[in-house]
PDB file of C-alpha atoms in Angstrom:
ATOM      1  CA  MET A 563     -13.035  -1.172   4.966  1.00  0.00           C
ATOM      2  CA  ALA A 564     -13.907  -4.775   4.092  1.00  0.00           C
ATOM      3  CA  PHE A 565     -11.470  -7.149   2.406  1.00  0.00           C
ATOM      4  CA  PRO A 566     -12.858  -9.352  -0.369  1.00  0.00           C
ATOM      5  CA  GLY A 567     -13.169 -13.009   0.648  1.00  0.00           C
ATOM      6  CA  ARG A 568     -10.263 -14.179  -1.511  1.00  0.00           C
ATOM      7  CA  TYR A 569      -7.895 -11.854   0.369  1.00  0.00           C
ATOM      8  CA  ARG A 570      -9.513 -12.241   3.769  1.00  0.00           C
ATOM      9  CA  ASP A 571      -8.778 -15.960   3.977  1.00  0.00           C
ATOM     10  CA  ARG A 572      -5.115 -15.473   3.067  1.00  0.00           C
ATOM     11  CA  LEU A 573      -4.710 -12.665   5.586  1.00  0.00           C
ATOM     12  CA  LEU A 574      -6.226 -14.794   8.321  1.00  0.00           C
ATOM     13  CA  GLN A 575      -3.858 -17.655   7.473  1.00  0.00           C
ATOM     14  CA  SER A 576      -0.672 -15.615   7.031  1.00  0.00           C
ATOM     15  CA  SER A 577      -1.068 -13.043   9.799  1.00  0.00           C
ATOM     16  CA  ASP A 578      -4.075 -14.010  11.942  1.00  0.00           C
ATOM     17  CA  GLY A 579      -5.816 -11.022  10.383  1.00  0.00           C
ATOM     18  CA  GLN A 580      -3.262  -8.513  11.639  1.00  0.00           C
ATOM     19  CA  VAL A 581      -2.269  -5.851   9.113  1.00  0.00           C
ATOM     20  CA  VAL A 582      -0.313  -2.621   9.164  1.00  0.00           C
ATOM     21  CA  VAL A 583      -1.613   0.397   7.264  1.00  0.00           C
ATOM     22  CA  THR A 584       0.666   3.267   6.301  1.00  0.00           C
ATOM     23  CA  VAL A 585       0.908   6.046   3.728  1.00  0.00           C
ATOM     24  CA  ASP A 586       2.445   6.011   0.261  1.00  0.00           C
ATOM     25  CA  ARG A 587       4.041   8.836  -1.695  1.00  0.00           C
ATOM     26  CA  ASP A 588       1.283   8.479  -4.318  1.00  0.00           C
ATOM     27  CA  HIS A 589      -1.324   9.508  -1.718  1.00  0.00           C
ATOM     28  CA  CYS A 590      -2.844   6.091  -1.320  1.00  0.00           C
ATOM     29  CA  LEU A 591      -2.581   3.763   1.662  1.00  0.00           C
ATOM     30  CA  LEU A 592      -0.379   0.683   1.823  1.00  0.00           C
ATOM     31  CA  ILE A 593      -1.694  -2.338   3.711  1.00  0.00           C
ATOM     32  CA  TYR A 594       0.765  -5.057   4.711  1.00  0.00           C
ATOM     33  CA  PRO A 595       0.164  -8.360   6.493  1.00  0.00           C
ATOM     34  CA  LEU A 596       1.943  -7.945   9.835  1.00  0.00           C
ATOM     35  CA  PRO A 597       4.808 -10.418   9.121  1.00  0.00           C
ATOM     36  CA  GLU A 598       5.547  -8.666   5.811  1.00  0.00           C
ATOM     37  CA  TRP A 599       5.463  -5.238   7.462  1.00  0.00           C
ATOM     38  CA  GLU A 600       7.945  -6.424  10.087  1.00  0.00           C
ATOM     39  CA  ARG A 601      10.403  -7.330   7.282  1.00  0.00           C
ATOM     40  CA  ILE A 602       9.871  -3.959   5.574  1.00  0.00           C
ATOM     41  CA  GLU A 603      10.209  -2.089   8.858  1.00  0.00           C
ATOM     42  CA  GLN A 604      13.557  -3.762   9.593  1.00  0.00           C
ATOM     43  CA  LYS A 605      14.855  -2.663   6.184  1.00  0.00           C
ATOM     44  CA  LEU A 606      13.651   0.889   6.805  1.00  0.00           C
ATOM     45  CA  ILE A 607      15.224   1.024  10.261  1.00  0.00           C
ATOM     46  CA  LYS A 608      18.593   0.035   8.783  1.00  0.00           C
ATOM     47  CA  LEU A 609      18.616   3.000   6.381  1.00  0.00           C
ATOM     48  CA  PRO A 610      21.125   5.728   7.261  1.00  0.00           C
ATOM     49  CA  THR A 611      19.335   8.349   9.359  1.00  0.00           C
ATOM     50  CA  LEU A 612      21.722  11.088   8.226  1.00  0.00           C
ATOM     51  CA  ASN A 613      20.545  10.626   4.640  1.00  0.00           C
ATOM     52  CA  ARG A 614      17.684  13.097   4.125  1.00  0.00           C
ATOM     53  CA  THR A 615      15.823  10.959   1.609  1.00  0.00           C
ATOM     54  CA  ALA A 616      16.081   7.855   3.786  1.00  0.00           C
ATOM     55  CA  ARG A 617      14.981   9.790   6.872  1.00  0.00           C
ATOM     56  CA  ARG A 618      11.982  11.220   5.016  1.00  0.00           C
ATOM     57  CA  LEU A 619      10.961   7.726   3.924  1.00  0.00           C
ATOM     58  CA  GLN A 620      11.304   6.444   7.508  1.00  0.00           C
ATOM     59  CA  ARG A 621       9.180   9.293   8.822  1.00  0.00           C
ATOM     60  CA  LEU A 622       6.453   8.707   6.269  1.00  0.00           C
ATOM     61  CA  LEU A 623       6.224   4.933   6.361  1.00  0.00           C
ATOM     62  CA  ILE A 624       7.141   4.102   9.957  1.00  0.00           C
ATOM     63  CA  GLY A 625       5.681   7.278  11.408  1.00  0.00           C
ATOM     64  CA  HIS A 626       2.231   6.614   9.957  1.00  0.00           C
ATOM     65  CA  ALA A 627       2.235   2.832  10.424  1.00  0.00           C
ATOM     66  CA  THR A 628      -0.875   1.703  12.273  1.00  0.00           C
ATOM     67  CA  GLU A 629      -1.665  -1.868  13.270  1.00  0.00           C
ATOM     68  CA  CYS A 630      -5.209  -3.009  12.543  1.00  0.00           C
ATOM     69  CA  GLN A 631      -7.035  -6.268  13.180  1.00  0.00           C
ATOM     70  CA  LEU A 632      -9.586  -7.792  10.813  1.00  0.00           C
ATOM     71  CA  ASP A 633     -12.896  -8.238  12.592  1.00  0.00           C
ATOM     72  CA  GLY A 634     -15.160 -11.263  12.163  1.00  0.00           C
ATOM     73  CA  ASN A 635     -16.488  -9.838   8.893  1.00  0.00           C
ATOM     74  CA  GLY A 636     -13.033  -9.180   7.402  1.00  0.00           C
ATOM     75  CA  ARG A 637     -13.149  -5.439   7.997  1.00  0.00           C
ATOM     76  CA  ILE A 638     -10.613  -3.025   9.437  1.00  0.00           C
ATOM     77  CA  LEU A 639     -11.262   0.392  10.886  1.00  0.00           C
ATOM     78  CA  LEU A 640      -9.014   2.952   9.202  1.00  0.00           C
ATOM     79  CA  PRO A 641      -7.949   5.835  11.442  1.00  0.00           C
ATOM     80  CA  GLN A 642      -9.223   9.252  10.363  1.00  0.00           C
ATOM     81  CA  PRO A 643      -5.733  10.733   9.684  1.00  0.00           C
ATOM     82  CA  LEU A 644      -4.960   7.918   7.244  1.00  0.00           C
ATOM     83  CA  ARG A 645      -8.340   8.277   5.516  1.00  0.00           C
ATOM     84  CA  GLU A 646      -7.753  12.007   5.176  1.00  0.00           C
ATOM     85  CA  PHE A 647      -4.239  11.505   3.798  1.00  0.00           C
ATOM     86  CA  ALA A 648      -5.539   9.249   1.018  1.00  0.00           C
ATOM     87  CA  GLY A 649      -8.640  11.368   0.426  1.00  0.00           C
ATOM     88  CA  LEU A 650     -10.854   8.355   1.050  1.00  0.00           C
ATOM     89  CA  ASP A 651     -14.416   9.529   0.824  1.00  0.00           C
ATOM     90  CA  LYS A 652     -17.223   7.268  -0.293  1.00  0.00           C
ATOM     91  CA  LYS A 653     -15.784   4.550  -2.522  1.00  0.00           C
ATOM     92  CA  ALA A 654     -12.344   2.997  -2.407  1.00  0.00           C
ATOM     93  CA  VAL A 655     -10.415   0.609  -4.641  1.00  0.00           C
ATOM     94  CA  LEU A 656      -8.227  -2.142  -3.168  1.00  0.00           C
ATOM     95  CA  ILE A 657      -5.373  -3.173  -5.455  1.00  0.00           C
ATOM     96  CA  GLY A 658      -3.342  -6.314  -4.718  1.00  0.00           C
ATOM     97  CA  GLN A 659       0.399  -5.759  -5.164  1.00  0.00           C
ATOM     98  CA  GLY A 660       1.936  -9.121  -4.259  1.00  0.00           C
ATOM     99  CA  ASN A 661       3.225  -8.557  -0.725  1.00  0.00           C
ATOM    100  CA  LYS A 662       0.865  -5.680   0.038  1.00  0.00           C
ATOM    101  CA  PHE A 663      -2.314  -3.886  -0.987  1.00  0.00           C
ATOM    102  CA  GLU A 664      -2.865  -0.325  -2.127  1.00  0.00           C
ATOM    103  CA  LEU A 665      -6.060   1.420  -1.079  1.00  0.00           C
ATOM    104  CA  TRP A 666      -7.119   4.325  -3.298  1.00  0.00           C
ATOM    105  CA  ASP A 667      -9.985   6.769  -3.388  1.00  0.00           C
ATOM    106  CA  GLU A 668     -11.963   5.462  -6.381  1.00  0.00           C
ATOM    107  CA  PRO A 669     -12.030   8.656  -8.504  1.00  0.00           C
ATOM    108  CA  VAL A 670      -8.322   9.247  -7.848  1.00  0.00           C
ATOM    109  CA  TRP A 671      -7.524   5.646  -8.800  1.00  0.00           C
ATOM    110  CA  HIS A 672      -9.365   5.938 -12.126  1.00  0.00           C
ATOM    111  CA  GLU A 673      -7.631   9.228 -12.915  1.00  0.00           C
ATOM    112  CA  ARG A 674      -4.151   7.905 -12.074  1.00  0.00           C
ATOM    113  CA  ARG A 675      -4.713   4.604 -13.863  1.00  0.00           C
ATOM    114  CA  ASP A 676      -5.776   6.385 -17.035  1.00  0.00           C
ATOM    115  CA  GLN A 677      -2.766   8.687 -16.743  1.00  0.00           C
ATOM    116  CA  TRP A 678      -0.374   5.725 -16.358  1.00  0.00           C
ATOM    117  CA  LEU A 679      -1.935   3.913 -19.324  1.00  0.00           C
ATOM    118  CA  ALA A 680      -1.575   7.023 -21.501  1.00  0.00           C
ATOM    119  CA  GLU A 681       2.057   7.439 -20.439  1.00  0.00           C
ATOM    120  CA  ALA A 682       2.797   3.768 -21.134  1.00  0.00           C
ATOM    121  CA  ALA A 683       1.290   4.049 -24.624  1.00  0.00           C
ATOM    122  CA  GLN A 684       3.636   6.953 -25.429  1.00  0.00           C
ATOM    123  CA  GLU A 685       6.805   5.288 -24.169  1.00  0.00           C
ATOM    124  CA  ASN A 686       8.813   3.515 -26.844  1.00  0.00           C
ATOM    125  CA  GLU A 687      11.363   1.817 -24.617  1.00  0.00           C
ATOM    126  CA  LEU A 688      11.173  -0.112 -21.404  1.00  0.00           C
ATOM    127  CA  PRO A 689      13.578   0.608 -18.582  1.00  0.00           C
ATOM    128  CA  GLU A 690      16.481  -1.841 -18.541  1.00  0.00           C
ATOM    129  CA  GLU A 691      15.066  -3.586 -15.461  1.00  0.00           C
ATOM    130  CA  LEU A 692      11.880  -4.473 -17.358  1.00  0.00           C
ATOM    131  CA  GLU A 693      13.306  -5.557 -20.726  1.00  0.00           C
ATOM    132  CA  ALA A 694      13.511  -9.237 -19.754  1.00  0.00           C
ATOM    133  CA  LEU A 695      10.097  -9.262 -18.077  1.00  0.00           C
ATOM    134  CA  SER A 696       7.617 -11.541 -19.764  1.00  0.00           C
ATOM    135  CA  LEU A 697       3.956 -11.317 -18.763  1.00  0.00           C
TER     136      LEU A 697
END
């Protein structure tokens, strides 16, 4: 998978091209610059292991975390198990999310995006956390 130039340069500056790829509950892949992943991993490790939900999250995110290095052309090789998890086939969509990227199978991304837009159009109220958000 090749990163677009605008992201490639930032990844090379912030993490020497080292990223960590893991799974997400939405069946896409999460890609973190290594320093950001290290912060996330420390938070995950501190979760109580006797809490079933926390333990499940640790197993998913930490258990599937795979370090990858950008090559000279800004590409990373995604391991087969991660590609299978996300259903990545021919075309993929890379979505910037601030501190990370999401990598989706293109048809799945279009389906989910359309679903989220339809749901947002039907909702009359924003959650309390979003009421003060101005875009």
